[in-house]
Short mmCIF file of C-alpha atoms in Angstrom, two decimals:
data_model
loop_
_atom_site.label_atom_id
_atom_site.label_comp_id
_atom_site.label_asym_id
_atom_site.label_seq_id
_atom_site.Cartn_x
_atom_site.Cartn_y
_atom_site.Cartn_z
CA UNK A 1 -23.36 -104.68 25.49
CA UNK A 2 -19.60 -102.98 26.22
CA UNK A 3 -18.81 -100.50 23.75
CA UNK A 4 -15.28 -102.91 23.24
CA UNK A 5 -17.21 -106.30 22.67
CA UNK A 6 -19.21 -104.23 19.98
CA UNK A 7 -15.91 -103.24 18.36
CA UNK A 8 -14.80 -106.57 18.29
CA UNK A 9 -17.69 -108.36 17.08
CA UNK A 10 -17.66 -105.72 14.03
CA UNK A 11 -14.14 -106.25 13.64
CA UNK A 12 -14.83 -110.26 13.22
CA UNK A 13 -17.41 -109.55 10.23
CA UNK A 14 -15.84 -107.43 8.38
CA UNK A 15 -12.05 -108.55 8.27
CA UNK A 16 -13.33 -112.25 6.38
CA UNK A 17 -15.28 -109.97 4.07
CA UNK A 18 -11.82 -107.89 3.16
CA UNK A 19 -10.05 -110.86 3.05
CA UNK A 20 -12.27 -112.24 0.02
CA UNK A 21 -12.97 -109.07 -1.86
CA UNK A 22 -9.31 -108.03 -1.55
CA UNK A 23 -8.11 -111.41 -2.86
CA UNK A 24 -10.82 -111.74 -5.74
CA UNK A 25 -10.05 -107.54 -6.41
CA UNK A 26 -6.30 -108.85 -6.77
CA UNK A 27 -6.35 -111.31 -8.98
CA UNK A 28 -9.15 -109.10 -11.34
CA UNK A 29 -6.13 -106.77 -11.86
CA UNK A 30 -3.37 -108.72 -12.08
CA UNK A 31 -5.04 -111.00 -15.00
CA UNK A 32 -6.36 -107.65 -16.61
CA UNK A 33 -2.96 -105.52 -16.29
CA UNK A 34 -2.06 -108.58 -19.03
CA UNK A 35 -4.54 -106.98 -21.52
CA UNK A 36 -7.67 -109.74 -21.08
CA UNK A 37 -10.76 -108.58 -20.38
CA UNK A 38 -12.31 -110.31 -17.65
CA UNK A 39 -16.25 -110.42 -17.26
CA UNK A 40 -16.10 -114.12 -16.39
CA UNK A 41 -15.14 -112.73 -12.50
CA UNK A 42 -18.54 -113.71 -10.82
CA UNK A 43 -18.30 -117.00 -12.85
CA UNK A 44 -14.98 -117.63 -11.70
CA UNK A 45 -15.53 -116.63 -7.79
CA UNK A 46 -18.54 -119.30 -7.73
CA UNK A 47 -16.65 -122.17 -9.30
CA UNK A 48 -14.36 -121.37 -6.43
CA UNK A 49 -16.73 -121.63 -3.88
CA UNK A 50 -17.66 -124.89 -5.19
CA UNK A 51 -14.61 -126.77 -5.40
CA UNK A 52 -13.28 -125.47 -1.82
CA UNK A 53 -16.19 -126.84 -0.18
CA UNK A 54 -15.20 -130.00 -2.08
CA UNK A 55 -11.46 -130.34 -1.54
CA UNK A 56 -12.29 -129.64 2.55
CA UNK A 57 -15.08 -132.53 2.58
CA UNK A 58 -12.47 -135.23 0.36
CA UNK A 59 -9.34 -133.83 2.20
CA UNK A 60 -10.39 -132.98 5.57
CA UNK A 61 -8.67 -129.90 5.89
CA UNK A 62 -10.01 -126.21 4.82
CA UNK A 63 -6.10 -125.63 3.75
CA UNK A 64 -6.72 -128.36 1.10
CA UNK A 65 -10.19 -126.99 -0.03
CA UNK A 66 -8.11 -123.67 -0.36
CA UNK A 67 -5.89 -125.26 -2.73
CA UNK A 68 -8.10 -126.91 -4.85
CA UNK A 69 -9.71 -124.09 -5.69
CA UNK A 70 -6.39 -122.33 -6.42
CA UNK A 71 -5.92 -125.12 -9.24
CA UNK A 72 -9.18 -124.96 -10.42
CA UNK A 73 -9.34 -121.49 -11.04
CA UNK A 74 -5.42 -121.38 -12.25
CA UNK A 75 -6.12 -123.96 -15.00
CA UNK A 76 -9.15 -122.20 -15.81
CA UNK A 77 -7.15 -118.63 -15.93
CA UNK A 78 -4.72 -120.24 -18.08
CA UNK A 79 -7.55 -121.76 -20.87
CA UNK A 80 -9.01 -117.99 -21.07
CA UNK A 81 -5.95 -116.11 -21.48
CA UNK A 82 -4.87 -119.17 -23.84
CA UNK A 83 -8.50 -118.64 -26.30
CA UNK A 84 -8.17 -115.04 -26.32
CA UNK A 85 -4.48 -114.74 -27.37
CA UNK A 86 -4.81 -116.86 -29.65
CA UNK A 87 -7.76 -117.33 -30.97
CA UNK A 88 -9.13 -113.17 -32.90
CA UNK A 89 -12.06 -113.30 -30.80
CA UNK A 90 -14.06 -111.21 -28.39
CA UNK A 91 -12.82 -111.05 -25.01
CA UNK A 92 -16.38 -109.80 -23.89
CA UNK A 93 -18.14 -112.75 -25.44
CA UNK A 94 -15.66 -115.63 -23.99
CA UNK A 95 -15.76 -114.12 -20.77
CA UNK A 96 -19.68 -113.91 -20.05
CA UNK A 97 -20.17 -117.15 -21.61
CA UNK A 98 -17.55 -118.75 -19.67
CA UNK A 99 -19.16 -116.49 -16.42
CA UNK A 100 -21.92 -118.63 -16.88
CA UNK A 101 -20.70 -122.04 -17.37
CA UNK A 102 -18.42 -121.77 -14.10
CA UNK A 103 -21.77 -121.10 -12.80
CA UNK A 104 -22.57 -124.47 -13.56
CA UNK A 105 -19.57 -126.00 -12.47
CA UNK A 106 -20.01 -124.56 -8.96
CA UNK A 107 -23.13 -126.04 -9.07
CA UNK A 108 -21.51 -129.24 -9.47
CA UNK A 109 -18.37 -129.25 -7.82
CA UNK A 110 -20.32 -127.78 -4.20
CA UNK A 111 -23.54 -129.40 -4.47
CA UNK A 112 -22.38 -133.09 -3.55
CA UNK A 113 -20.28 -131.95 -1.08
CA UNK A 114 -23.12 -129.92 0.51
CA UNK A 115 -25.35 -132.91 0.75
CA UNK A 116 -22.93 -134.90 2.45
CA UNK A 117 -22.35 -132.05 5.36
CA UNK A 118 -24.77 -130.39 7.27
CA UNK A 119 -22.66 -127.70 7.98
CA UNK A 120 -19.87 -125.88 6.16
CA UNK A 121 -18.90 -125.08 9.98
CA UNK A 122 -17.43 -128.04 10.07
CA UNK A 123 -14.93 -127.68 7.08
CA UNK A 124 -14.09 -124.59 7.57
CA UNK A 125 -11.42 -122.21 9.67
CA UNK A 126 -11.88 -121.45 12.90
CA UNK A 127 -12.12 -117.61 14.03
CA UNK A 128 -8.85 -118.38 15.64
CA UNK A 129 -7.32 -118.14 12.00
CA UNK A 130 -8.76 -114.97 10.99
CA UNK A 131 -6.17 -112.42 11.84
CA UNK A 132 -3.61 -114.93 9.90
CA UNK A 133 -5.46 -115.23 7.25
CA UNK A 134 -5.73 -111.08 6.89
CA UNK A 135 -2.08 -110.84 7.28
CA UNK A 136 -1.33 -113.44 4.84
CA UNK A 137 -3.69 -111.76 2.03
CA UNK A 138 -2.03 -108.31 2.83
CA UNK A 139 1.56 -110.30 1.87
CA UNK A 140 0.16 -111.59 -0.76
CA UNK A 141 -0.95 -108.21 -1.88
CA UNK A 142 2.80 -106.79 -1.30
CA UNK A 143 3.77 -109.57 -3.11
CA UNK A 144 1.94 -108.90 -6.78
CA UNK A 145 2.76 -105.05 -6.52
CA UNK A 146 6.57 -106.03 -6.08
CA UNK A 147 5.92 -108.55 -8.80
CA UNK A 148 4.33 -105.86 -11.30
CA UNK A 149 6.25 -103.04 -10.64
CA UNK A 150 10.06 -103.84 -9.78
CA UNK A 151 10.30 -107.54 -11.54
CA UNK A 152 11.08 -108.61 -15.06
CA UNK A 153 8.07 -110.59 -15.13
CA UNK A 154 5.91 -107.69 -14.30
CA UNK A 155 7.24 -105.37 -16.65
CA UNK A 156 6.32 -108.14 -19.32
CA UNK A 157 2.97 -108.04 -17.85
CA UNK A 158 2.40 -104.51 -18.22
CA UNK A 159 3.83 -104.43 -21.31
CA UNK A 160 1.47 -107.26 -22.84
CA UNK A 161 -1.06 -105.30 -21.65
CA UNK A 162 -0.05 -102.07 -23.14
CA UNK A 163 1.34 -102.85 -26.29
CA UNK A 164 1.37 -106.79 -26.86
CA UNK A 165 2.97 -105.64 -30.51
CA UNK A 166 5.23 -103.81 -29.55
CA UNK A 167 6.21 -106.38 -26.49
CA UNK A 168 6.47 -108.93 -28.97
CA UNK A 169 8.79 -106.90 -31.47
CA UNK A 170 11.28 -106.63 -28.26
CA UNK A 171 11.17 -110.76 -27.49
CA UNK A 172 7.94 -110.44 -25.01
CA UNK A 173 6.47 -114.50 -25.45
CA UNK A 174 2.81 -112.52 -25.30
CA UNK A 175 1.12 -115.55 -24.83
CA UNK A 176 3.41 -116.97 -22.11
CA UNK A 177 2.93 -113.86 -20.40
CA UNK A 178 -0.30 -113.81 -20.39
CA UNK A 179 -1.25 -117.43 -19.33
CA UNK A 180 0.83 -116.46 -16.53
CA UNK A 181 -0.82 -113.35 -15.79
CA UNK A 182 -3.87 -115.68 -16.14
CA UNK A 183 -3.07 -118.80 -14.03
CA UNK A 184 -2.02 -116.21 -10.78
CA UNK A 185 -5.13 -113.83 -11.04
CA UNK A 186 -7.29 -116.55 -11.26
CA UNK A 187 -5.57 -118.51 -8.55
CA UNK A 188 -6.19 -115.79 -6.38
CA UNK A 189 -9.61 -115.32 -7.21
CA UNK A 190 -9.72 -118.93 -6.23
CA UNK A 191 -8.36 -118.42 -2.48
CA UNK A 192 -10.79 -115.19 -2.40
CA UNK A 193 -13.98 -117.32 -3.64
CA UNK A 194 -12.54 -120.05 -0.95
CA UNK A 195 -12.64 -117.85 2.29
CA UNK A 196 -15.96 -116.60 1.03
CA UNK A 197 -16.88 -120.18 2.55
CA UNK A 198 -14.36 -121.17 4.95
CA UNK A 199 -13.71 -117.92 6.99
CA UNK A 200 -16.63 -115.51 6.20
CA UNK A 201 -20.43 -117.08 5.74
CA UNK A 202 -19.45 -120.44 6.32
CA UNK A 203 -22.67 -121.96 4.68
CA UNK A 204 -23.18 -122.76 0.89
CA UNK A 205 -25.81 -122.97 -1.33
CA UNK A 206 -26.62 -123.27 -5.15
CA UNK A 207 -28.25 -119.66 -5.01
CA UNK A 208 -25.21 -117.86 -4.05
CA UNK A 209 -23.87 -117.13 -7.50
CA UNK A 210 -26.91 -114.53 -7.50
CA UNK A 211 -25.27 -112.33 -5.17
CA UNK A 212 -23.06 -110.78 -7.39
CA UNK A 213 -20.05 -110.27 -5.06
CA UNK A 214 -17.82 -111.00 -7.72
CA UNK A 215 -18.64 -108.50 -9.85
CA UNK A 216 -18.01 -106.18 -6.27
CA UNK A 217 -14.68 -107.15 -6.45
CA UNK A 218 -14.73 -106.01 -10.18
CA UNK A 219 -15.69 -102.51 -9.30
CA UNK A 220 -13.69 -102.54 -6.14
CA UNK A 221 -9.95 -102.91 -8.42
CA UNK A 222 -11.22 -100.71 -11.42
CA UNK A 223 -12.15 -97.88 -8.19
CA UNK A 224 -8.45 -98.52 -7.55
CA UNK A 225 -7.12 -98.57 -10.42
CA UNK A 226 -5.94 -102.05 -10.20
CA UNK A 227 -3.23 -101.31 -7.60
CA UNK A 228 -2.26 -103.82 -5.22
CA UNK A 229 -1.96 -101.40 -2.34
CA UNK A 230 -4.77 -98.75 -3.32
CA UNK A 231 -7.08 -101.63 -2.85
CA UNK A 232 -6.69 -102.46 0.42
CA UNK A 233 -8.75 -99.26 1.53
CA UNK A 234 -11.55 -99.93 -1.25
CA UNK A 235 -11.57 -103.91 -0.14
CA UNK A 236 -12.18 -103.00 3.74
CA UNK A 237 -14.92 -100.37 2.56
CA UNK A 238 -17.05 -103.07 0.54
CA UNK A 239 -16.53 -105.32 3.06
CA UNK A 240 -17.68 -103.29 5.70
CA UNK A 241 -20.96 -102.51 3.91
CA UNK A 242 -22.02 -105.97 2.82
CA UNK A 243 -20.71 -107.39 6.31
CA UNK A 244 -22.71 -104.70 8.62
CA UNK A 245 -26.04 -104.61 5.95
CA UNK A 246 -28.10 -105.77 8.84
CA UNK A 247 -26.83 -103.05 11.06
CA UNK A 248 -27.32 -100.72 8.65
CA UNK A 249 -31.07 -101.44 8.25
CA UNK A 250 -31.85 -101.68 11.96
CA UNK A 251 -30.05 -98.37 12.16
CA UNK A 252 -31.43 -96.47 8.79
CA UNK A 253 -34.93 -98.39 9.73
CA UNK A 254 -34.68 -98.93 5.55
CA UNK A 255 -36.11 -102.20 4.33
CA UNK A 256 -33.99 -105.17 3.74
CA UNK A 257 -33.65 -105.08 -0.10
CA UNK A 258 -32.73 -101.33 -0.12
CA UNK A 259 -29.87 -101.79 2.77
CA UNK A 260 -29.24 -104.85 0.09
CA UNK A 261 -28.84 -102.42 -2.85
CA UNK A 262 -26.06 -100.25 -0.70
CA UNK A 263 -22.74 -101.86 -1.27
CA UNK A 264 -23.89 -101.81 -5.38
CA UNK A 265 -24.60 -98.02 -4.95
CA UNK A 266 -21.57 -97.67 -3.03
CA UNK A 267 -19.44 -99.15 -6.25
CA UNK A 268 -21.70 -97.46 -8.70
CA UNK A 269 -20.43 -93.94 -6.72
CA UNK A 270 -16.79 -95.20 -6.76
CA UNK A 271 -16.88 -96.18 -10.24
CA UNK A 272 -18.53 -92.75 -11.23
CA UNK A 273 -15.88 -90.78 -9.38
CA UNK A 274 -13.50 -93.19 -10.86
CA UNK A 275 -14.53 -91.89 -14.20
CA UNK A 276 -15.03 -88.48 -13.93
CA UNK A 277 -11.83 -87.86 -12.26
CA UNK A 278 -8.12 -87.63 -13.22
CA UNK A 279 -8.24 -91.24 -10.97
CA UNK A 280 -8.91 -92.06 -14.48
CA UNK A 281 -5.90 -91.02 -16.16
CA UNK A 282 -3.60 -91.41 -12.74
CA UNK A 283 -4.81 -95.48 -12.44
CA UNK A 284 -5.41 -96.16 -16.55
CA UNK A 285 -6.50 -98.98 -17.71
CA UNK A 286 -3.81 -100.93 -20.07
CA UNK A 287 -4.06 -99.89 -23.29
CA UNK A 288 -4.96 -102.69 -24.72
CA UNK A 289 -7.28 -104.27 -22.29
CA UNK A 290 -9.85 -106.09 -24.12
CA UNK A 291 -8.58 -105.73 -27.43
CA UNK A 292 -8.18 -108.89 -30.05
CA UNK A 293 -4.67 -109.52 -30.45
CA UNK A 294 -3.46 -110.76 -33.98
CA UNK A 295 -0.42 -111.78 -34.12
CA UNK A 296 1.13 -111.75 -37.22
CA UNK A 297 -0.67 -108.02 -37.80
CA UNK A 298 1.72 -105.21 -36.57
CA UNK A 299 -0.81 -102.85 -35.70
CA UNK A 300 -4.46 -102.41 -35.30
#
């Protein structure tokens, strides 16, 4: 096979895999630059899957599925961020408990649409939309670091999820801010979890919440310190190993389920260098990230 066609056929794998771990990635840390923990990621990615395979069968058009997801996930963003500003409770509890009811509601929202198709090919984009669909997620990506960093609305952001006390002492609606915060991170976990199916594996089945790619895209924004633009890098590397796993094997001569295990190691690594590195101090976490917030308390 020319060297070229090799190139491009590598090229086509692994751009749909950067599209959906840099989208999912992005919307991790804009919704946890607000403060709120999220460990209902994987949860949220699957429910995504589900209703985008839905909206394309009922709508005809993988554009629509796209969307639906984007309201699914926004609405659910926006009931998190609601419970956990409100409400004194543990943002590690809501989240994995709500992780694994999306579960369920993937379940739900894909499974009738996958018995009425018997192909997600079908539904989804064509490879003729690929490189559009990477340029558009790179926008979007300019987009939310223009948004956090040089707009009024960001600052608020950052500063709900630095000091929501303080924030709120200097006229910062907390909660507004952080449903917000909420309702676009999840919404673009939504379009990630929707080119998961329409652009890169183009199949779907109940099993796939076991694959843990959201909690990939978890690792792959804390590696860069939730910056928009750092994560562009760490979203082509992850995608390149999960994409090219197969490769990998044949070329290693490593059994399937270790090649499997690589992109994990891979963020274990990152994570671990992450930590033990002054990445930790330079890309910090908010302050206040996973912390109850009481309202009527001024401090801690």
């Amino acid at each position: 096979m020319d060297f070229s066609l090799q190139i491009s056929i590598l090229i086509d794998r692994i751009l749909p895999a950067f599209t959906t771990f840099y989208l999912v990635a992005l919307g991790h840390a804009i919704f946890e630059k607000s403060g709120v923990l999220n460990l209902a990621i994987d949860g949220v990615f699957f429910a995504a899957t589900g209703a985008s395979l839905l909206g394309s069968l009922a709508l005809g058009s993988p554009v629509y599925g796209v969307l639906l997801a984007v309201v699914v996930t926004a609405l659910i963003g926006t009931f998190m961020t609601s419970v956990l500003t409100f409400f004194p409770v543990s943002h590690g509890a809501v989240g994995l408990s709500l992780q694994f009811f999306l579960y369920g509601i993937g379940i739900v929202l894909g499974y009738y649409a996958r018995l009425r198709v018997g192909t997600v090919y079908v539904l989804a984009f064509s490879r003729e939309d690929l490189l559009e669909l990477v340029i558009f997620s790179i926008v979007l990506g300019v987009i939310i670091h223009a948004l956090i960093e040089k707009t009024k609305l960001g600052a608020m952001i950052r500063a709900a999820g630095e000091n929501p006390h303080a924030a709120s002492a200097l006229g910062v609606n907390v909660m507004l801010t952080r449903v917000i915060a909420g309702a676009i991170g999840f919404g673009l976990i939504g379009i990630g979890g929707s080119l998961f199916i329409l652009s890169w594996i183009r199949t779907w089945d109940v099993k796939l919440f076991v694959l843990g790619y959201g909690w990939l895209a978890f690792a792959a924004s804390l590696a860069a310190g939730r910056h928009p633009l750092m994560l562009i890098p760490i979203a082509i590397l992850f995608g390149g190993l999960v994409s090219t796993q197969t490769d990998i094997q044949a070329l290693l001569k490593i059994p399937a389920d270790v090649a499997k295990l690589i992109p994990f190691t891979a963020a274990l690594v990152l994570m671990l260098i992450y930590s033990a590195t002054r990445l930790r101090k330079v890309f910090a976490s908010p302050a206040f990230l996973g912390k109850p917030y009481y309202r009527e308390e001024k401090s801690l």
